[in-house]
Short mmCIF file of C-alpha atoms and ligand atoms in Angstrom, two decimals:
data_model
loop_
_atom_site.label_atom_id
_atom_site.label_comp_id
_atom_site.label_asym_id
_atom_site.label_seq_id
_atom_site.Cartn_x
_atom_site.Cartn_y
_atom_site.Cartn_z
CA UNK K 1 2.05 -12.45 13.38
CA UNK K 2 4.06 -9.26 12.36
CA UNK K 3 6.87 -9.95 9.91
CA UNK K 4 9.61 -8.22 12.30
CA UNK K 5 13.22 -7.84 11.32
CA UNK K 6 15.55 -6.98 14.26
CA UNK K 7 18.92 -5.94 12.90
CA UNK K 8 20.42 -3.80 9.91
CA UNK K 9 22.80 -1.66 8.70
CA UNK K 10 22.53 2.10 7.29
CA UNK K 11 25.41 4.10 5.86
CA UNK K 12 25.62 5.14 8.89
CA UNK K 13 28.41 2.29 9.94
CA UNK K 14 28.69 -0.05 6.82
CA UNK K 15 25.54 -0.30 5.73
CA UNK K 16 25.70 0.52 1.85
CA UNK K 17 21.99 1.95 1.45
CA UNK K 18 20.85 5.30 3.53
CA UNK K 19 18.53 5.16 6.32
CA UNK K 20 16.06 6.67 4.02
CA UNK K 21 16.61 3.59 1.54
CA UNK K 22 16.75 0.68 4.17
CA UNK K 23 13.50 1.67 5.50
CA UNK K 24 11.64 1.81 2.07
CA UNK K 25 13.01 -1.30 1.51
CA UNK K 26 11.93 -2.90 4.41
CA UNK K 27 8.33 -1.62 3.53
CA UNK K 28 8.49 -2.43 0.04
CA UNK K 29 9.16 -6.20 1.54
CA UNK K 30 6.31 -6.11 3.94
CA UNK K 31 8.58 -6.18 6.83
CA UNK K 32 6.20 -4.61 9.86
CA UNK K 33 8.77 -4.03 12.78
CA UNK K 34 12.00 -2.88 11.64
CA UNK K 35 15.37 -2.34 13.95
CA UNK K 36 17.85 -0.12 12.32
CA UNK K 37 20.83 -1.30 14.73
CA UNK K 38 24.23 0.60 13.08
CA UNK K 39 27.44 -0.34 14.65
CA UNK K 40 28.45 1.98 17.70
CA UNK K 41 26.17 4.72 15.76
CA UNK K 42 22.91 6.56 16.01
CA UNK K 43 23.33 9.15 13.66
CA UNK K 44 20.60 7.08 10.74
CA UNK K 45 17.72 6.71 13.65
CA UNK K 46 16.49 10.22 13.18
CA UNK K 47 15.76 10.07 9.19
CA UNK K 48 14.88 6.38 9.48
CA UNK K 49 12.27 7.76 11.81
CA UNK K 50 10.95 10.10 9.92
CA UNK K 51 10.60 7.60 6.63
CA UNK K 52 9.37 4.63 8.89
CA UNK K 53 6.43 7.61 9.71
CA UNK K 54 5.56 8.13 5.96
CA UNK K 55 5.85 4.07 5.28
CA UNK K 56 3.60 3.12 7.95
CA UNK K 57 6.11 0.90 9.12
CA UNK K 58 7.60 0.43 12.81
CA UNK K 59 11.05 1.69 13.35
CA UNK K 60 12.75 0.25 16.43
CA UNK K 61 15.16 2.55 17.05
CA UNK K 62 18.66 0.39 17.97
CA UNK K 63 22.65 0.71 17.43
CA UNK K 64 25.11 -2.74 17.37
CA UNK K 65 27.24 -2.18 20.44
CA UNK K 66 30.79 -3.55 19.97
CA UNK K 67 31.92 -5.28 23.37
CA UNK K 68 35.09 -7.03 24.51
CA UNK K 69 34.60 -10.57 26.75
CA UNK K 70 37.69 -12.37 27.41
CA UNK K 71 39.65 -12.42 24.46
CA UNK K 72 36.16 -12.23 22.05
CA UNK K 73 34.65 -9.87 20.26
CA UNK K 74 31.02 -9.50 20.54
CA UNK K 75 28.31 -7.89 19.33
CA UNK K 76 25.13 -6.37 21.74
CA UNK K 77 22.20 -5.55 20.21
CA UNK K 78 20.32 -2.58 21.72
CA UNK K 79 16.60 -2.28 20.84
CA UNK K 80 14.26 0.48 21.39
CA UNK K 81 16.61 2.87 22.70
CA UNK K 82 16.07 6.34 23.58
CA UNK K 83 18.97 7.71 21.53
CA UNK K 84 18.86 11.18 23.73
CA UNK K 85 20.18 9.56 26.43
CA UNK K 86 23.59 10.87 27.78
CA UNK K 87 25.31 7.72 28.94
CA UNK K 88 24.33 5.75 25.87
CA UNK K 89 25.68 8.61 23.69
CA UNK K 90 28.65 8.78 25.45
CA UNK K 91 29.37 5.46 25.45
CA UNK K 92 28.93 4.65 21.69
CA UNK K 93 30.93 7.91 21.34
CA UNK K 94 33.73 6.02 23.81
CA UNK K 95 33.50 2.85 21.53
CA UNK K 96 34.28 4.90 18.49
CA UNK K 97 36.99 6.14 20.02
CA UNK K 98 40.25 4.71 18.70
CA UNK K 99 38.24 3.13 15.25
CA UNK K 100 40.70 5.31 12.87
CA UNK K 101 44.05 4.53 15.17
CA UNK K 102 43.05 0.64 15.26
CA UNK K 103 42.03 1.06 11.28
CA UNK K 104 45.64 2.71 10.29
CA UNK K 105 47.21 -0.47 12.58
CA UNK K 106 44.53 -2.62 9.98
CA UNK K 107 46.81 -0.76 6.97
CA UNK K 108 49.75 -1.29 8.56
CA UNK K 109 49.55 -5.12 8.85
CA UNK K 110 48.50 -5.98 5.74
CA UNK K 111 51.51 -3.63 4.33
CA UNK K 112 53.33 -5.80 5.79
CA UNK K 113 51.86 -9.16 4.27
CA UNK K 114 52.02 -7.62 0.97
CA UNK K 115 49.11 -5.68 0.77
CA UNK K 116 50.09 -1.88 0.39
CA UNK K 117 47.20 0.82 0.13
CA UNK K 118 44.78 -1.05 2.48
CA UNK K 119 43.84 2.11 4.80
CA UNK K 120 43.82 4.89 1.28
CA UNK K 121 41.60 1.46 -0.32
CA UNK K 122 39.31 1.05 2.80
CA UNK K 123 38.69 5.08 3.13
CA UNK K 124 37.16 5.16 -0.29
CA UNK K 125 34.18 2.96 1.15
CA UNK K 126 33.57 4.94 4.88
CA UNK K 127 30.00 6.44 4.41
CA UNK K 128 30.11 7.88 7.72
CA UNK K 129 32.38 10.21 10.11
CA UNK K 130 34.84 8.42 12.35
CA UNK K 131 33.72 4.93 11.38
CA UNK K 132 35.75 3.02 9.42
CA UNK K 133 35.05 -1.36 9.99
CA UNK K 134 36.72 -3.90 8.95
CA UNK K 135 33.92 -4.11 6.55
CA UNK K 136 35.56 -1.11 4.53
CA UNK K 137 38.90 -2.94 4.62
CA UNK K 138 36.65 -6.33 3.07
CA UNK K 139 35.44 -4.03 0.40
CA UNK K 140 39.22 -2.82 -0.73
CA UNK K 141 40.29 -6.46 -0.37
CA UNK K 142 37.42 -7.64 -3.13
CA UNK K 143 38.12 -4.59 -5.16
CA UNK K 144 41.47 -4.91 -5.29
CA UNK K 145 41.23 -8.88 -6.75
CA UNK K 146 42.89 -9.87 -3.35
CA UNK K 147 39.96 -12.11 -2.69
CA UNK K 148 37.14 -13.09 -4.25
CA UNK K 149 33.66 -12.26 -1.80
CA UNK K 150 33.41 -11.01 1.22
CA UNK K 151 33.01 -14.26 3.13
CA UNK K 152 35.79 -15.01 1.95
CA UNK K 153 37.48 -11.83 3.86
CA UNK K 154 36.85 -13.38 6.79
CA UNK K 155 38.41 -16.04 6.58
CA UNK K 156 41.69 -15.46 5.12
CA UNK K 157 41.93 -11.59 6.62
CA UNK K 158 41.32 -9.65 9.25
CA UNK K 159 40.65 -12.12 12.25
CA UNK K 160 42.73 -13.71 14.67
CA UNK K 161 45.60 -15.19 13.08
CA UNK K 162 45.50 -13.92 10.08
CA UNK K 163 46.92 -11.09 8.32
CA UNK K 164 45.42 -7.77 9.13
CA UNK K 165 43.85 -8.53 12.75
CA UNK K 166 44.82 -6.04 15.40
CA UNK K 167 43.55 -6.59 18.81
CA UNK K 168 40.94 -4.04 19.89
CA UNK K 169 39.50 -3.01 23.65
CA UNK K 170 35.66 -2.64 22.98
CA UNK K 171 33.32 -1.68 25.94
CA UNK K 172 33.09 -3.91 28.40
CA UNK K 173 30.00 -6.26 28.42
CA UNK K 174 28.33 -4.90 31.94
CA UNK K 175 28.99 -1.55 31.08
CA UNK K 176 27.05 -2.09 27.14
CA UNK K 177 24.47 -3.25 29.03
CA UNK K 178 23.96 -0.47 31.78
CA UNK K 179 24.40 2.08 28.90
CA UNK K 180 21.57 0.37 27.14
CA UNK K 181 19.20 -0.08 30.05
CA UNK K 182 19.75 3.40 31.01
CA UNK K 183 18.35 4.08 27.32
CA UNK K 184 15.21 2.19 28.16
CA UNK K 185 16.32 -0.84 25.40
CA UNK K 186 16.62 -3.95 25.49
CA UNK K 187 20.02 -5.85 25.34
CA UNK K 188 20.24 -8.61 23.43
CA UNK K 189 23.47 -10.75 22.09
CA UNK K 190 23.77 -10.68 18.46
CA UNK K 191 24.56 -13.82 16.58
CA UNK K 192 25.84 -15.91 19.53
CA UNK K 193 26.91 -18.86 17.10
CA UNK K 194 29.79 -16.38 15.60
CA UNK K 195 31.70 -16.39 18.42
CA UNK K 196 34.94 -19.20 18.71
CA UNK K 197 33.98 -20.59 22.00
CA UNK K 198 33.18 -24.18 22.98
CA UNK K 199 30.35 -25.35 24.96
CA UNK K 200 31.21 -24.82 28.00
CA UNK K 201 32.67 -21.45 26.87
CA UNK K 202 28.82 -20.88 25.62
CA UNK K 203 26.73 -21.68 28.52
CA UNK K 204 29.77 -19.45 30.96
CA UNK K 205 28.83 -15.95 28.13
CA UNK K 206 25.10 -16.89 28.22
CA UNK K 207 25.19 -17.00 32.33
CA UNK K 208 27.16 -13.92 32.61
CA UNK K 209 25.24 -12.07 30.08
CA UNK K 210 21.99 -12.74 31.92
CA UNK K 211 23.43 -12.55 35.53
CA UNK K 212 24.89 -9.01 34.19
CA UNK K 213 21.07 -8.07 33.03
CA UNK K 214 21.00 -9.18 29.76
CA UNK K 215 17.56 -9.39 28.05
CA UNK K 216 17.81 -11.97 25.02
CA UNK K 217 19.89 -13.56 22.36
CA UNK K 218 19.73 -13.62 18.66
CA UNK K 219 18.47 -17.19 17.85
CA UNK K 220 17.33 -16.49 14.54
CA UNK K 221 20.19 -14.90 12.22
CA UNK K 222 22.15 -15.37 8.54
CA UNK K 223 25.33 -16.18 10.82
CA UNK K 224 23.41 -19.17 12.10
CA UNK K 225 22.89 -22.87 10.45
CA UNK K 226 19.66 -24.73 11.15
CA UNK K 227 21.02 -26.75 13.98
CA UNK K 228 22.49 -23.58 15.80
CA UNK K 229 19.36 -22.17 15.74
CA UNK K 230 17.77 -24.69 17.52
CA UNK K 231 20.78 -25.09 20.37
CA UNK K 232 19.94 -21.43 20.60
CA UNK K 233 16.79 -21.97 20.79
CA UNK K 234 17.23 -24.44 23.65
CA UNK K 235 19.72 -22.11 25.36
CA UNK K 236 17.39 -18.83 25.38
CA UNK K 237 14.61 -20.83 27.16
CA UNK K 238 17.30 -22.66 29.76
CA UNK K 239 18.48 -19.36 30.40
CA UNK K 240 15.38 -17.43 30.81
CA UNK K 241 16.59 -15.06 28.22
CA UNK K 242 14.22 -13.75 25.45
CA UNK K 243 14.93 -14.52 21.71
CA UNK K 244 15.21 -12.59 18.75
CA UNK K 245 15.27 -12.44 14.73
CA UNK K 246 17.22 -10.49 12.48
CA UNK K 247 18.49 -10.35 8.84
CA UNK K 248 21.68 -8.17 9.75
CA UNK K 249 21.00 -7.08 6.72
CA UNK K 250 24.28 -4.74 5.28
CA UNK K 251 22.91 -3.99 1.23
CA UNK K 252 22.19 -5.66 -1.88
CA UNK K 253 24.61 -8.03 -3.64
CA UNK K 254 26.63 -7.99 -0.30
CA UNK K 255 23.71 -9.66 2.26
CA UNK K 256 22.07 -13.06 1.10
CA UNK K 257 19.39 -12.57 2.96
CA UNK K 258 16.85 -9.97 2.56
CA UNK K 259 15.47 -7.59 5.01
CA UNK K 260 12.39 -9.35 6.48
CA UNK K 261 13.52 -12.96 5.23
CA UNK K 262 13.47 -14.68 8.32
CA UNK K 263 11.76 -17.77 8.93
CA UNK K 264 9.59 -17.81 12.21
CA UNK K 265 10.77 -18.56 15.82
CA UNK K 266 11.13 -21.68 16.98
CA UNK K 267 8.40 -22.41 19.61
CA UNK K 268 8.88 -22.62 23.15
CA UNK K 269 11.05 -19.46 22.84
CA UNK K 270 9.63 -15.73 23.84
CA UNK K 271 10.14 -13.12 21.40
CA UNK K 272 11.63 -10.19 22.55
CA UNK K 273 9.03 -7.98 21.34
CA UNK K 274 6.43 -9.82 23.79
CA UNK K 275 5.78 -7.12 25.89
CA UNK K 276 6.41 -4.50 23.08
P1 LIG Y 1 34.61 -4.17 13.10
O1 LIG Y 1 33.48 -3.63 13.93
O2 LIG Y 1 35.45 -3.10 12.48
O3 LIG Y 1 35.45 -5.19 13.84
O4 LIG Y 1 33.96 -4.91 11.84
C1 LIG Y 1 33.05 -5.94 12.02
C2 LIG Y 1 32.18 -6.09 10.78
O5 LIG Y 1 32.79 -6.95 9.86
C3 LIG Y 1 30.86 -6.75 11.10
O6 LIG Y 1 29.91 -5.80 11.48
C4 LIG Y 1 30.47 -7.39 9.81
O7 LIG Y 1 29.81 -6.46 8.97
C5 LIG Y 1 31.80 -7.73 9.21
N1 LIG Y 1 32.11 -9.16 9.46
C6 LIG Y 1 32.76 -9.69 10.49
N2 LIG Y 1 32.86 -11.03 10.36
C7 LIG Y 1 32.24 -11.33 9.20
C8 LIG Y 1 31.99 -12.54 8.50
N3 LIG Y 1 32.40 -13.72 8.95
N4 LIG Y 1 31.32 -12.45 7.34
C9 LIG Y 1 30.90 -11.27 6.86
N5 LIG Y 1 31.10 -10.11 7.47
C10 LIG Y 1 31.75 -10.13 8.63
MN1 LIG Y 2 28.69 -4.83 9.92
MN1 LIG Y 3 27.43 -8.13 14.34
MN1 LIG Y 4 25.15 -6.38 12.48
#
């Protein structure tokens, strides 16, 4: 079987190699299929493409669409997208939109709990126009000795309840996925285990996202432990949805595990690249 790897990160969003570098990479690690899927960005697919061509590897080209469900934030995963398509372009453009007002709001907050310099600090990491993450503000935070690793971030920083969250409207989940159909990809939900919701919150995302036209779900990923993996596993085939693998790889020394390090599916599921 091909050694695929479904999701990563260019400079492009916050990604710290180039396009150029993730793909060589990738090759240099025997991964076979490889989805470049930047945040709410296509702007890495072209030069990826053109690298994956002198490689001999397979680019899929994708983007990591940020969507808002309920109160959650969640990610979409579009796969083999055809990144001339207007309403795709438009919409990632839309879910930019608002990234440096939201990012300034970031600053603001942690001003407040102490932490001056936070949107200056963060800037110095952006790699790419108009897309600044709260992985930049992460970076500053570890730089700056106000936490140790990026994990870390995460926990203490930056998400609900803690210092430095600011609400955000995303796209909405129906809409992600008609932008991405109208590409030609495939949508599938990234990391499903990341996202605070109980069981019954779980199965209510999973039916939506398929009764909305979702294609698959992320069952193998970093963000998951061995027994999520298999409750995903359970859930893609009880939900007739498609399942997919994926290092989210973001760069060496920040992503502990490597591009094409994924063990294999869990039977009973079908990959998303079935028909591919
Ligand atoms: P944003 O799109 O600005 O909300 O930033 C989200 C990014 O933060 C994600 O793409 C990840 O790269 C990073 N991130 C979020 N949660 C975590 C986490 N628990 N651990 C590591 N990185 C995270
Ligand atoms: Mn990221
Ligand atoms: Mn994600
Ligand atoms: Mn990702």
């Amino acid at each position: 079987m091909a050694r695929y790897d479904l999701h990563s990160h260019s400079t492009c969003s916050d990604g710290l190699l180039t396009p150029a570098a993730l793909v060589r990479r990738a090759a240099e690690r025997s991964v076979e299929v490889l989805a470049l899927t930047d945040h709410n960005e296509i702007c890495g697919l072209g030069e990826a493409r053109e690298v994956a061509r002198e490689e001999g590897i397979r680019l899929v080209e994708g983007a990591e669409l940020s969507v808002s469900w309920r109160d959650h934030t969640l990610h979409v995963l579009a796969l083999g997208i055809d990144c001339s398509c207007r309403a795709l372009v438009e919409g990632l453009g839309a879910i930019r939109d608002g990234r440096n007002r939201r990012a300034r709001l970031i600053g603001d907050a942690l001003a407040t709990a102490g932490i001056p310099g936070a949107y200056e600090g963060a800037l110095q990491f952006v790699t790419s126009e108009n897309l600044i993450s709260r992985t930049h503000f992460a970076r500053f935070l570890v730089k700056a000795g106000h936490v140790r690793e990026m994990k870390e971030v995460f926990r203490r920083y930056l998400v609900p309840g803690k210092p430095g969250h600011v609400p955000h409207a995303w796209a909405g989940l129906s809409q992600a996925i008609e932008w991405i159909h109208a590409a030609g990809g495939q949508a599938v939900l990234a990391h499903p285990g990341r996202y605070k919701v109980n069981a019954t919150g779980m199965r209510e995302l999973l039916g939506e996202f398929r009764d909305e036209g979702g294609d698959g779900i992320e069952v193998l990923s970093p963000s998951h432990t061995t027994a999520q993996t298999a409750v995903f596993a359970r859930h893609a085939r009880i939900f007739g949805l498609l399942a997919s693998s994926g290092s989210d790889y973001h760069g060496p020394g920040e992503s502990w595990v490597d591009l094409g390090d994924m063990p294999h599916l869990p039977a009973g599921v079908t990959p998303v690249w079935q028909r591919w």
